[in-house]
Amino acid sequence: MGEREESLHEEQKAEVENRMRNLLWTVSGDYGLDTELDIASFQKAKDISIYDAIKKGAFARYFDTEAFGLYLVKKIYLGAEEAPLVGIAQLCADSASIDRLTQERPGVPDIQRSAFESILEHDFRRMNESFQGRMKIAYMRSVLSGEEHAERRIAQELSKIKSLKGSRDTMEIIRCVDEIYNRAIDRGFERRVGNLEKVLSISVSELKDYDWQDYLREEAEEARLEEYVRQMQNNLTRMLEEDSEEKEKRSGGVILLDQEAVDKMYSYMELNYGRSYLSEKEQEQKNRRLCRGAHSDCSLYYTDGILKGLVKVNAQSELAARTKEMNLRFYRQHRRITRQNIEVLSAILKRALVARNEDEEFLSEYGKIVPNRLWRLGRASEKKLFLRTIHRESSDFAVEVLIDASGSQRNRTSQVALQGYILSEALSNAGIPHQVMGFCSFWDYTVMRRFRDYDEDASANEQIFEFYASANNRDGLAVRAAGDSLDGRPEEHKILIVLSDGRPNDIIVNRPNSKNPTPYFGDYAVKDTAYEVRKLRNRGIAVLGVFAGEEKDLGAERRIFGKDFAYIREIENFSHVVGRYLRKQIID
């Protein structure tokens, strides 16, 4: 795209955003309302973007968005699954606000119907994969046809959502969302955690103990109510700053901290990520050796996780425990598919190892004579009358599985954990030594979270279900650290498998008198990660990228891993796709 075309595109985008924001302000009556809008959908169907601005403006006009958003934050803080909770919240907010707006603006239902038709046309398949998505489909169909044709479980919740029409009480919407979530999504939530009163009783001081900053910095998605995200980001960031007395000066993704804040960093890491399993001297040695170049002024932090290296019970440890329960529940729900994947991948690996160890025979000019070829003497120029046997060396393999555990993986937490578990189980079944690590970055630390070590047996594989996503990701440094781990293994052949979303992105924290490194995101971060991958391959370490992100990020994934990357669209295909690559590495 030329500069003129790109400039034109930006101008058009700015014009669309300006139109949508004016519509938002007109509907809400609040010309200071600052809310993220779904501008991207304008290219797909303009009515989707228009309706998005209308419904957000309507909800802000009639209801208390801060109270509603704070309820959602508290519910998620106590372990509710974000995607279904916010999906239900959207439907309830839509039902409560649009009917009231229609009384003032009769043209709104026509825009709503047009938007719903476009959403069903473009996103039906994706929505149909989840319960909250099917509920949204049923809701939109009922608006379009005036009739309800849904499975009984959904019809019951749909009736509750529609009962909000004409509501004037934010608390009534909150009660409806809470009731539907507890009944349709997580029936054990109230038993484990408590009722709505318990959720609302969570204090601001309790919320401050948890790092909401990384949660709220994530790119807004359709399933998220951007207005509460932005509002809570401002509120909670201010609370955290006051609590820790950090003096931050932000500039292009760089955070400058004073010495007092730096002194607290290590204890904060222990509190939120668990104690390190390395001694202070070992950590210093690794930092000196690995944190160079683009990663100077960074640090590595090696831990077995907060559940094993617990300093004290806090919000972060409770979140880790709840996430583990969620991952195990997802595993139980997909036990059959998981077992099939493990069996298929185990069989592929075992056959590949057997094939590698088989002797190879071929005709040669020397070796063991083949009697039935002696007739060729003096009659043919072919002199290969002998059979040679090459005894292949039974070379050992070591595999490192590196999993992106940054906040951008939050909506795929259980799926990513399951992929890691399938890999680990299959490698254990094939007798291949392997280590599974997760990585994320917070402040200037890149956290290397060990789920299972090379020398542990198969019983350690279930520790992978402790996987949870948070903070940012400095992929280049994590890949470098994984290569360093493989270098220390005695096996001749080494393989690194990286499960990531192709979006390296880190907020740089500068210590006093630091070198002020370039902010780590976008093209700079992709190039650096690709460079680290090439360096490992030049050292003889095979590297496979397993893509677990959005299709729009495929280009970055290709730039990082070249031809050796796998795009896993469905979990059913996971073992076949990854198995083909591993078989090739073992046999060749």
Short mmCIF file of N, CA and C in Angstrom, two decimals, residues 171-334:
data_model
loop_
_atom_site.label_atom_id
_atom_site.label_comp_id
_atom_site.label_asym_id
_atom_site.label_seq_id
_atom_site.Cartn_x
_atom_site.Cartn_y
_atom_site.Cartn_z
N MET A 171 -29.04 -2.34 39.45
CA MET A 171 -28.91 -3.51 40.33
C MET A 171 -29.75 -4.68 39.82
N GLU A 172 -30.87 -4.38 39.18
CA GLU A 172 -31.70 -5.44 38.62
C GLU A 172 -30.97 -6.17 37.49
N ILE A 173 -30.22 -5.42 36.69
CA ILE A 173 -29.44 -6.02 35.60
C ILE A 173 -28.32 -6.88 36.19
N ILE A 174 -27.67 -6.36 37.22
CA ILE A 174 -26.58 -7.10 37.86
C ILE A 174 -27.10 -8.42 38.42
N ARG A 175 -28.25 -8.39 39.09
CA ARG A 175 -28.83 -9.62 39.65
C ARG A 175 -29.16 -10.62 38.56
N CYS A 176 -29.65 -10.12 37.42
CA CYS A 176 -29.99 -11.01 36.30
C CYS A 176 -28.74 -11.67 35.73
N VAL A 177 -27.68 -10.89 35.52
CA VAL A 177 -26.42 -11.44 35.00
C VAL A 177 -25.88 -12.49 35.95
N ASP A 178 -25.87 -12.17 37.24
CA ASP A 178 -25.32 -13.08 38.24
C ASP A 178 -26.11 -14.39 38.30
N GLU A 179 -27.43 -14.28 38.26
CA GLU A 179 -28.28 -15.47 38.34
C GLU A 179 -28.08 -16.38 37.14
N ILE A 180 -28.02 -15.78 35.94
CA ILE A 180 -27.85 -16.59 34.72
C ILE A 180 -26.48 -17.25 34.71
N TYR A 181 -25.44 -16.51 35.09
CA TYR A 181 -24.09 -17.09 35.11
C TYR A 181 -24.03 -18.27 36.07
N ASN A 182 -24.55 -18.09 37.28
CA ASN A 182 -24.47 -19.15 38.29
C ASN A 182 -25.29 -20.37 37.92
N ARG A 183 -26.36 -20.15 37.19
CA ARG A 183 -27.24 -21.27 36.83
C ARG A 183 -26.80 -21.95 35.54
N ALA A 184 -26.37 -21.18 34.54
CA ALA A 184 -26.11 -21.74 33.22
C ALA A 184 -24.64 -22.03 32.94
N ILE A 185 -23.73 -21.30 33.58
CA ILE A 185 -22.30 -21.43 33.26
C ILE A 185 -21.54 -22.19 34.33
N ASP A 186 -21.70 -21.79 35.58
CA ASP A 186 -20.92 -22.39 36.67
C ASP A 186 -21.83 -22.59 37.88
N ARG A 187 -22.45 -23.75 37.94
CA ARG A 187 -23.41 -24.02 39.01
C ARG A 187 -22.75 -24.13 40.38
N GLY A 188 -21.46 -24.36 40.40
CA GLY A 188 -20.77 -24.49 41.68
C GLY A 188 -20.19 -23.18 42.20
N PHE A 189 -20.36 -22.09 41.45
CA PHE A 189 -19.74 -20.82 41.83
C PHE A 189 -20.23 -20.34 43.20
N GLU A 190 -21.53 -20.34 43.37
CA GLU A 190 -22.10 -19.82 44.61
C GLU A 190 -21.71 -20.70 45.80
N ARG A 191 -21.62 -22.01 45.56
CA ARG A 191 -21.24 -22.91 46.64
C ARG A 191 -19.78 -22.69 47.04
N ARG A 192 -18.90 -22.47 46.04
CA ARG A 192 -17.48 -22.30 46.31
C ARG A 192 -17.16 -20.91 46.86
N VAL A 193 -17.79 -19.91 46.29
CA VAL A 193 -17.37 -18.53 46.55
C VAL A 193 -18.38 -17.75 47.40
N GLY A 194 -19.67 -17.89 47.06
CA GLY A 194 -20.68 -17.14 47.77
C GLY A 194 -21.67 -16.50 46.80
N ASN A 195 -22.71 -15.91 47.36
CA ASN A 195 -23.76 -15.32 46.53
C ASN A 195 -23.38 -13.92 46.06
N LEU A 196 -24.35 -13.23 45.47
CA LEU A 196 -24.10 -11.89 44.92
C LEU A 196 -23.65 -10.93 46.02
N GLU A 197 -24.21 -11.08 47.18
CA GLU A 197 -23.81 -10.21 48.29
C GLU A 197 -22.32 -10.35 48.59
N LYS A 198 -21.81 -11.59 48.52
CA LYS A 198 -20.39 -11.84 48.73
C LYS A 198 -19.56 -11.17 47.64
N VAL A 199 -20.03 -11.26 46.39
CA VAL A 199 -19.30 -10.65 45.28
C VAL A 199 -19.21 -9.15 45.47
N LEU A 200 -20.33 -8.52 45.79
CA LEU A 200 -20.36 -7.06 45.92
C LEU A 200 -19.62 -6.57 47.15
N SER A 201 -19.38 -7.48 48.11
CA SER A 201 -18.70 -7.07 49.34
C SER A 201 -17.19 -6.95 49.18
N ILE A 202 -16.66 -7.42 48.04
CA ILE A 202 -15.21 -7.29 47.80
C ILE A 202 -14.83 -5.82 47.82
N SER A 203 -13.83 -5.50 48.61
CA SER A 203 -13.44 -4.10 48.78
C SER A 203 -12.39 -3.69 47.74
N VAL A 204 -12.25 -2.40 47.59
CA VAL A 204 -11.24 -1.87 46.67
C VAL A 204 -9.85 -2.27 47.12
N SER A 205 -9.62 -2.32 48.44
CA SER A 205 -8.29 -2.70 48.93
C SER A 205 -7.94 -4.12 48.54
N GLU A 206 -8.95 -5.02 48.49
CA GLU A 206 -8.70 -6.40 48.03
C GLU A 206 -8.36 -6.42 46.55
N LEU A 207 -9.05 -5.61 45.78
CA LEU A 207 -8.77 -5.55 44.34
C LEU A 207 -7.37 -5.03 44.08
N LYS A 208 -6.88 -4.16 44.96
CA LYS A 208 -5.55 -3.58 44.75
C LYS A 208 -4.46 -4.62 44.87
N ASP A 209 -4.71 -5.72 45.60
CA ASP A 209 -3.69 -6.75 45.77
C ASP A 209 -3.41 -7.50 44.48
N TYR A 210 -4.36 -7.43 43.55
CA TYR A 210 -4.20 -8.15 42.29
C TYR A 210 -3.78 -7.19 41.19
N ASP A 211 -2.89 -7.65 40.32
CA ASP A 211 -2.40 -6.80 39.23
C ASP A 211 -3.42 -6.72 38.11
N TRP A 212 -4.37 -5.80 38.24
CA TRP A 212 -5.36 -5.60 37.19
C TRP A 212 -4.78 -4.87 35.99
N GLN A 213 -3.60 -4.29 36.18
CA GLN A 213 -3.06 -3.48 35.09
C GLN A 213 -2.91 -4.28 33.80
N ASP A 214 -2.35 -5.50 33.93
CA ASP A 214 -2.15 -6.29 32.72
C ASP A 214 -3.49 -6.73 32.15
N TYR A 215 -4.47 -6.97 33.00
CA TYR A 215 -5.79 -7.40 32.54
C TYR A 215 -6.46 -6.32 31.71
N LEU A 216 -6.28 -5.08 32.16
CA LEU A 216 -7.00 -4.00 31.52
C LEU A 216 -6.27 -3.42 30.32
N ARG A 217 -4.99 -3.77 30.15
CA ARG A 217 -4.26 -3.25 29.00
C ARG A 217 -4.52 -4.05 27.74
N GLU A 218 -5.16 -5.22 27.87
CA GLU A 218 -5.36 -6.07 26.71
C GLU A 218 -6.22 -5.36 25.67
N GLU A 219 -5.96 -5.68 24.42
CA GLU A 219 -6.73 -5.11 23.33
C GLU A 219 -8.20 -5.49 23.47
N ALA A 220 -9.09 -4.51 23.34
CA ALA A 220 -10.52 -4.77 23.52
C ALA A 220 -11.02 -5.71 22.43
N GLU A 221 -11.86 -6.65 22.81
CA GLU A 221 -12.45 -7.60 21.88
C GLU A 221 -13.95 -7.47 21.92
N GLU A 222 -14.64 -8.13 21.01
CA GLU A 222 -16.09 -7.99 20.92
C GLU A 222 -16.77 -8.39 22.21
N ALA A 223 -16.25 -9.43 22.87
CA ALA A 223 -16.91 -9.95 24.05
C ALA A 223 -16.69 -9.10 25.29
N ARG A 224 -15.98 -8.00 25.16
CA ARG A 224 -15.65 -7.21 26.34
C ARG A 224 -16.39 -5.88 26.32
N LEU A 225 -16.90 -5.46 27.46
CA LEU A 225 -17.54 -4.15 27.57
C LEU A 225 -16.45 -3.10 27.77
N GLU A 226 -16.07 -2.48 26.65
CA GLU A 226 -14.90 -1.62 26.69
C GLU A 226 -15.06 -0.45 27.66
N GLU A 227 -16.30 0.01 27.84
CA GLU A 227 -16.48 1.17 28.71
C GLU A 227 -16.05 0.86 30.15
N TYR A 228 -16.35 -0.35 30.65
CA TYR A 228 -15.95 -0.64 32.03
C TYR A 228 -14.46 -0.92 32.11
N VAL A 229 -13.91 -1.50 31.03
CA VAL A 229 -12.47 -1.75 31.02
C VAL A 229 -11.69 -0.45 31.16
N ARG A 230 -12.04 0.51 30.34
CA ARG A 230 -11.32 1.78 30.35
C ARG A 230 -11.50 2.50 31.69
N GLN A 231 -12.71 2.51 32.18
CA GLN A 231 -12.98 3.20 33.43
C GLN A 231 -12.26 2.55 34.60
N MET A 232 -12.31 1.21 34.65
CA MET A 232 -11.65 0.51 35.74
C MET A 232 -10.13 0.61 35.61
N GLN A 233 -9.63 0.70 34.39
CA GLN A 233 -8.19 0.88 34.21
C GLN A 233 -7.72 2.16 34.89
N ASN A 234 -8.42 3.24 34.64
CA ASN A 234 -8.04 4.51 35.24
C ASN A 234 -8.11 4.46 36.76
N ASN A 235 -9.22 3.91 37.28
CA ASN A 235 -9.40 3.87 38.73
C ASN A 235 -8.36 2.99 39.42
N LEU A 236 -8.21 1.75 38.90
CA LEU A 236 -7.34 0.80 39.58
C LEU A 236 -5.86 1.14 39.40
N THR A 237 -5.50 1.71 38.26
CA THR A 237 -4.12 2.14 38.08
C THR A 237 -3.75 3.20 39.12
N ARG A 238 -4.67 4.14 39.32
CA ARG A 238 -4.42 5.18 40.32
C ARG A 238 -4.27 4.57 41.71
N MET A 239 -5.13 3.59 42.04
CA MET A 239 -5.05 2.95 43.36
C MET A 239 -3.71 2.24 43.55
N LEU A 240 -3.27 1.52 42.50
CA LEU A 240 -2.01 0.80 42.60
C LEU A 240 -0.84 1.76 42.77
N GLU A 241 -0.89 2.88 42.07
CA GLU A 241 0.19 3.85 42.18
C GLU A 241 0.24 4.44 43.58
N GLU A 242 -0.92 4.74 44.14
CA GLU A 242 -0.95 5.30 45.48
C GLU A 242 -0.46 4.27 46.50
N ASP A 243 -0.84 2.99 46.28
CA ASP A 243 -0.49 1.96 47.25
C ASP A 243 1.00 1.70 47.29
N SER A 244 1.64 1.64 46.14
CA SER A 244 3.08 1.33 46.07
C SER A 244 3.95 2.57 46.05
N GLU A 245 3.34 3.76 45.95
CA GLU A 245 4.04 5.04 45.91
C GLU A 245 5.06 5.07 44.77
N GLU A 246 4.69 4.42 43.63
CA GLU A 246 5.57 4.46 42.46
C GLU A 246 5.41 5.80 41.77
N LYS A 247 6.50 6.31 41.25
CA LYS A 247 6.45 7.55 40.48
C LYS A 247 6.75 7.16 39.04
N GLU A 248 5.71 7.00 38.26
CA GLU A 248 5.87 6.51 36.90
C GLU A 248 5.77 7.67 35.90
N LYS A 249 6.63 7.62 34.94
CA LYS A 249 6.56 8.57 33.82
C LYS A 249 6.52 7.73 32.56
N ARG A 250 5.40 7.77 31.87
CA ARG A 250 5.21 6.89 30.72
C ARG A 250 5.58 7.62 29.44
N SER A 251 6.24 6.89 28.56
CA SER A 251 6.58 7.45 27.25
C SER A 251 6.76 6.33 26.26
N GLY A 252 5.75 6.14 25.36
CA GLY A 252 5.85 5.14 24.30
C GLY A 252 6.09 3.74 24.78
N GLY A 253 5.41 3.30 25.83
CA GLY A 253 5.57 1.94 26.32
C GLY A 253 6.71 1.76 27.30
N VAL A 254 7.34 2.85 27.73
CA VAL A 254 8.44 2.77 28.68
C VAL A 254 7.99 3.34 30.01
N ILE A 255 8.25 2.62 31.12
CA ILE A 255 7.89 3.09 32.45
C ILE A 255 9.17 3.37 33.22
N LEU A 256 9.29 4.56 33.75
CA LEU A 256 10.47 4.95 34.51
C LEU A 256 10.16 4.86 35.99
N LEU A 257 10.96 4.11 36.74
CA LEU A 257 10.73 3.92 38.17
C LEU A 257 11.89 4.50 38.97
N ASP A 258 11.58 5.00 40.16
CA ASP A 258 12.64 5.47 41.02
C ASP A 258 13.22 4.30 41.81
N GLN A 259 14.28 4.56 42.58
CA GLN A 259 14.99 3.50 43.28
C GLN A 259 14.11 2.82 44.32
N GLU A 260 13.22 3.58 44.95
CA GLU A 260 12.34 2.99 45.96
C GLU A 260 11.45 1.92 45.36
N ALA A 261 10.91 2.20 44.16
CA ALA A 261 10.06 1.22 43.49
C ALA A 261 10.88 0.01 43.07
N VAL A 262 12.11 0.24 42.59
CA VAL A 262 12.98 -0.86 42.16
C VAL A 262 13.26 -1.81 43.32
N ASP A 263 13.47 -1.26 44.50
CA ASP A 263 13.78 -2.08 45.67
C ASP A 263 12.64 -3.02 46.02
N LYS A 264 11.44 -2.66 45.63
CA LYS A 264 10.27 -3.49 45.96
C LYS A 264 9.98 -4.55 44.89
N MET A 265 10.64 -4.45 43.74
CA MET A 265 10.27 -5.27 42.59
C MET A 265 10.44 -6.76 42.87
N TYR A 266 11.57 -7.15 43.45
CA TYR A 266 11.82 -8.58 43.62
C TYR A 266 10.82 -9.20 44.60
N SER A 267 10.53 -8.49 45.68
CA SER A 267 9.55 -9.03 46.64
C SER A 267 8.17 -9.11 46.01
N TYR A 268 7.87 -8.15 45.11
CA TYR A 268 6.60 -8.21 44.40
C TYR A 268 6.54 -9.44 43.50
N MET A 269 7.64 -9.73 42.81
CA MET A 269 7.68 -10.91 41.94
C MET A 269 7.45 -12.18 42.74
N GLU A 270 8.10 -12.29 43.90
CA GLU A 270 7.90 -13.46 44.75
C GLU A 270 6.45 -13.59 45.19
N LEU A 271 5.86 -12.46 45.54
CA LEU A 271 4.49 -12.46 46.04
C LEU A 271 3.49 -12.86 44.97
N ASN A 272 3.73 -12.49 43.73
CA ASN A 272 2.75 -12.69 42.66
C ASN A 272 3.07 -13.82 41.70
N TYR A 273 4.33 -14.31 41.70
CA TYR A 273 4.69 -15.39 40.79
C TYR A 273 5.33 -16.58 41.50
N GLY A 274 5.52 -16.48 42.81
CA GLY A 274 6.13 -17.57 43.56
C GLY A 274 7.64 -17.39 43.67
N ARG A 275 8.22 -18.03 44.69
CA ARG A 275 9.67 -17.93 44.89
C ARG A 275 10.43 -18.55 43.72
N SER A 276 11.61 -18.04 43.46
CA SER A 276 12.46 -18.59 42.40
C SER A 276 13.10 -19.90 42.88
N TYR A 277 13.27 -20.85 41.97
CA TYR A 277 13.94 -22.10 42.34
C TYR A 277 15.45 -22.00 42.11
N LEU A 278 15.93 -20.86 41.64
CA LEU A 278 17.37 -20.64 41.49
C LEU A 278 17.89 -19.82 42.67
N SER A 279 19.13 -20.03 43.01
CA SER A 279 19.75 -19.20 44.03
C SER A 279 20.02 -17.82 43.44
N GLU A 280 20.30 -16.87 44.29
CA GLU A 280 20.57 -15.52 43.83
C GLU A 280 21.77 -15.50 42.88
N LYS A 281 22.80 -16.29 43.21
CA LYS A 281 23.99 -16.35 42.36
C LYS A 281 23.67 -16.94 40.99
N GLU A 282 22.87 -18.02 40.97
CA GLU A 282 22.50 -18.65 39.69
C GLU A 282 21.69 -17.68 38.82
N GLN A 283 20.78 -16.94 39.44
CA GLN A 283 20.00 -15.98 38.67
C GLN A 283 20.87 -14.88 38.09
N GLU A 284 21.82 -14.39 38.87
CA GLU A 284 22.72 -13.35 38.39
C GLU A 284 23.55 -13.84 37.21
N GLN A 285 24.02 -15.10 37.29
CA GLN A 285 24.81 -15.66 36.19
C GLN A 285 23.99 -15.74 34.90
N LYS A 286 22.75 -16.19 35.02
CA LYS A 286 21.89 -16.28 33.83
C LYS A 286 21.61 -14.89 33.26
N ASN A 287 21.36 -13.93 34.11
CA ASN A 287 21.08 -12.57 33.64
C ASN A 287 22.28 -11.99 32.91
N ARG A 288 23.48 -12.20 33.43
CA ARG A 288 24.68 -11.68 32.77
C ARG A 288 24.89 -12.34 31.42
N ARG A 289 24.59 -13.63 31.33
CA ARG A 289 24.83 -14.37 30.09
C ARG A 289 23.76 -14.13 29.04
N LEU A 290 22.50 -13.97 29.45
CA LEU A 290 21.39 -13.96 28.50
C LEU A 290 20.77 -12.58 28.27
N CYS A 291 20.81 -11.72 29.27
CA CYS A 291 20.14 -10.42 29.13
C CYS A 291 21.09 -9.40 28.50
N ARG A 292 21.30 -9.56 27.22
CA ARG A 292 22.21 -8.71 26.47
C ARG A 292 21.51 -8.15 25.24
N GLY A 293 22.15 -7.20 24.56
CA GLY A 293 21.62 -6.65 23.33
C GLY A 293 20.25 -6.01 23.54
N ALA A 294 19.28 -6.48 22.77
CA ALA A 294 17.93 -5.91 22.87
C ALA A 294 17.31 -6.14 24.24
N HIS A 295 17.91 -7.05 25.02
CA HIS A 295 17.33 -7.41 26.32
C HIS A 295 18.21 -6.96 27.49
N SER A 296 19.14 -6.04 27.22
CA SER A 296 19.91 -5.49 28.33
C SER A 296 18.97 -4.69 29.21
N ASP A 297 19.30 -4.59 30.48
CA ASP A 297 18.43 -3.96 31.49
C ASP A 297 17.19 -4.78 31.79
N CYS A 298 17.11 -6.02 31.26
CA CYS A 298 16.03 -6.93 31.60
C CYS A 298 16.56 -7.99 32.58
N SER A 299 15.65 -8.73 33.17
CA SER A 299 16.03 -9.79 34.10
C SER A 299 15.17 -11.02 33.85
N LEU A 300 15.72 -12.18 34.18
CA LEU A 300 14.96 -13.43 34.10
C LEU A 300 14.57 -13.86 35.50
N TYR A 301 13.40 -14.46 35.62
CA TYR A 301 12.92 -14.91 36.92
C TYR A 301 12.37 -16.32 36.76
N TYR A 302 13.07 -17.31 37.34
CA TYR A 302 12.71 -18.71 37.20
C TYR A 302 11.92 -19.18 38.42
N THR A 303 10.74 -19.76 38.18
CA THR A 303 9.88 -20.15 39.29
C THR A 303 9.08 -21.40 38.92
N ASP A 304 8.66 -22.13 39.93
CA ASP A 304 7.74 -23.25 39.74
C ASP A 304 6.30 -22.81 39.93
N GLY A 305 6.08 -21.51 40.01
CA GLY A 305 4.72 -21.00 40.10
C GLY A 305 4.32 -20.63 41.52
N ILE A 306 3.29 -19.83 41.60
CA ILE A 306 2.87 -19.31 42.90
C ILE A 306 2.29 -20.41 43.79
N LEU A 307 1.71 -21.47 43.20
CA LEU A 307 1.11 -22.52 44.01
C LEU A 307 2.17 -23.38 44.70
N LYS A 308 3.39 -23.43 44.13
CA LYS A 308 4.47 -24.21 44.75
C LYS A 308 5.43 -23.32 45.53
N GLY A 309 5.67 -22.13 45.01
CA GLY A 309 6.59 -21.22 45.70
C GLY A 309 5.85 -20.15 46.46
N LEU A 310 4.74 -20.52 47.08
CA LEU A 310 3.84 -19.56 47.73
C LEU A 310 4.54 -18.81 48.86
N VAL A 311 4.43 -17.49 48.82
CA VAL A 311 4.93 -16.65 49.91
C VAL A 311 3.84 -16.46 50.95
N LYS A 312 2.65 -16.09 50.47
CA LYS A 312 1.48 -16.03 51.34
C LYS A 312 0.24 -16.08 50.47
N VAL A 313 -0.86 -16.52 51.04
CA VAL A 313 -2.12 -16.59 50.30
C VAL A 313 -2.57 -15.17 49.99
N ASN A 314 -2.81 -14.89 48.72
CA ASN A 314 -3.30 -13.58 48.31
C ASN A 314 -4.21 -13.74 47.10
N ALA A 315 -4.64 -12.64 46.53
CA ALA A 315 -5.56 -12.70 45.40
C ALA A 315 -4.96 -13.44 44.22
N GLN A 316 -3.64 -13.27 44.00
CA GLN A 316 -3.00 -13.92 42.86
C GLN A 316 -2.96 -15.43 43.02
N SER A 317 -2.67 -15.91 44.23
CA SER A 317 -2.63 -17.36 44.45
C SER A 317 -4.03 -17.96 44.34
N GLU A 318 -5.04 -17.23 44.80
CA GLU A 318 -6.41 -17.71 44.68
C GLU A 318 -6.84 -17.75 43.21
N LEU A 319 -6.41 -16.73 42.45
CA LEU A 319 -6.71 -16.73 41.01
C LEU A 319 -6.05 -17.92 40.33
N ALA A 320 -4.79 -18.21 40.69
CA ALA A 320 -4.08 -19.35 40.10
C ALA A 320 -4.80 -20.66 40.41
N ALA A 321 -5.28 -20.80 41.65
CA ALA A 321 -5.99 -22.02 42.04
C ALA A 321 -7.31 -22.15 41.29
N ARG A 322 -8.03 -21.03 41.15
CA ARG A 322 -9.31 -21.08 40.43
C ARG A 322 -9.10 -21.38 38.95
N THR A 323 -8.04 -20.80 38.37
CA THR A 323 -7.76 -21.05 36.96
C THR A 323 -7.41 -22.51 36.73
N LYS A 324 -6.66 -23.10 37.66
CA LYS A 324 -6.35 -24.52 37.56
C LYS A 324 -7.63 -25.36 37.56
N GLU A 325 -8.57 -25.03 38.44
CA GLU A 325 -9.86 -25.73 38.47
C GLU A 325 -10.58 -25.59 37.14
N MET A 326 -10.55 -24.38 36.56
CA MET A 326 -11.20 -24.14 35.28
C MET A 326 -10.55 -24.98 34.18
N ASN A 327 -9.20 -25.03 34.17
CA ASN A 327 -8.49 -25.81 33.16
C ASN A 327 -8.79 -27.30 33.29
N LEU A 328 -8.85 -27.79 34.51
CA LEU A 328 -9.16 -29.21 34.73
C LEU A 328 -10.60 -29.52 34.31
N ARG A 329 -11.50 -28.59 34.57
CA ARG A 329 -12.89 -28.79 34.14
C ARG A 329 -12.97 -28.87 32.61
N PHE A 330 -12.22 -27.99 31.93
CA PHE A 330 -12.20 -28.00 30.47
C PHE A 330 -11.62 -29.33 29.96
N TYR A 331 -10.58 -29.81 30.64
CA TYR A 331 -9.97 -31.10 30.27
C TYR A 331 -10.99 -32.24 30.42
N ARG A 332 -11.72 -32.26 31.52
CA ARG A 332 -12.71 -33.32 31.73
C ARG A 332 -13.81 -33.26 30.69
N GLN A 333 -14.18 -32.05 30.28
CA GLN A 333 -15.22 -31.90 29.26
C GLN A 333 -14.74 -32.40 27.90
N HIS A 334 -13.43 -32.39 27.68
CA HIS A 334 -12.87 -32.81 26.39
C HIS A 334 -11.94 -34.02 26.57
#
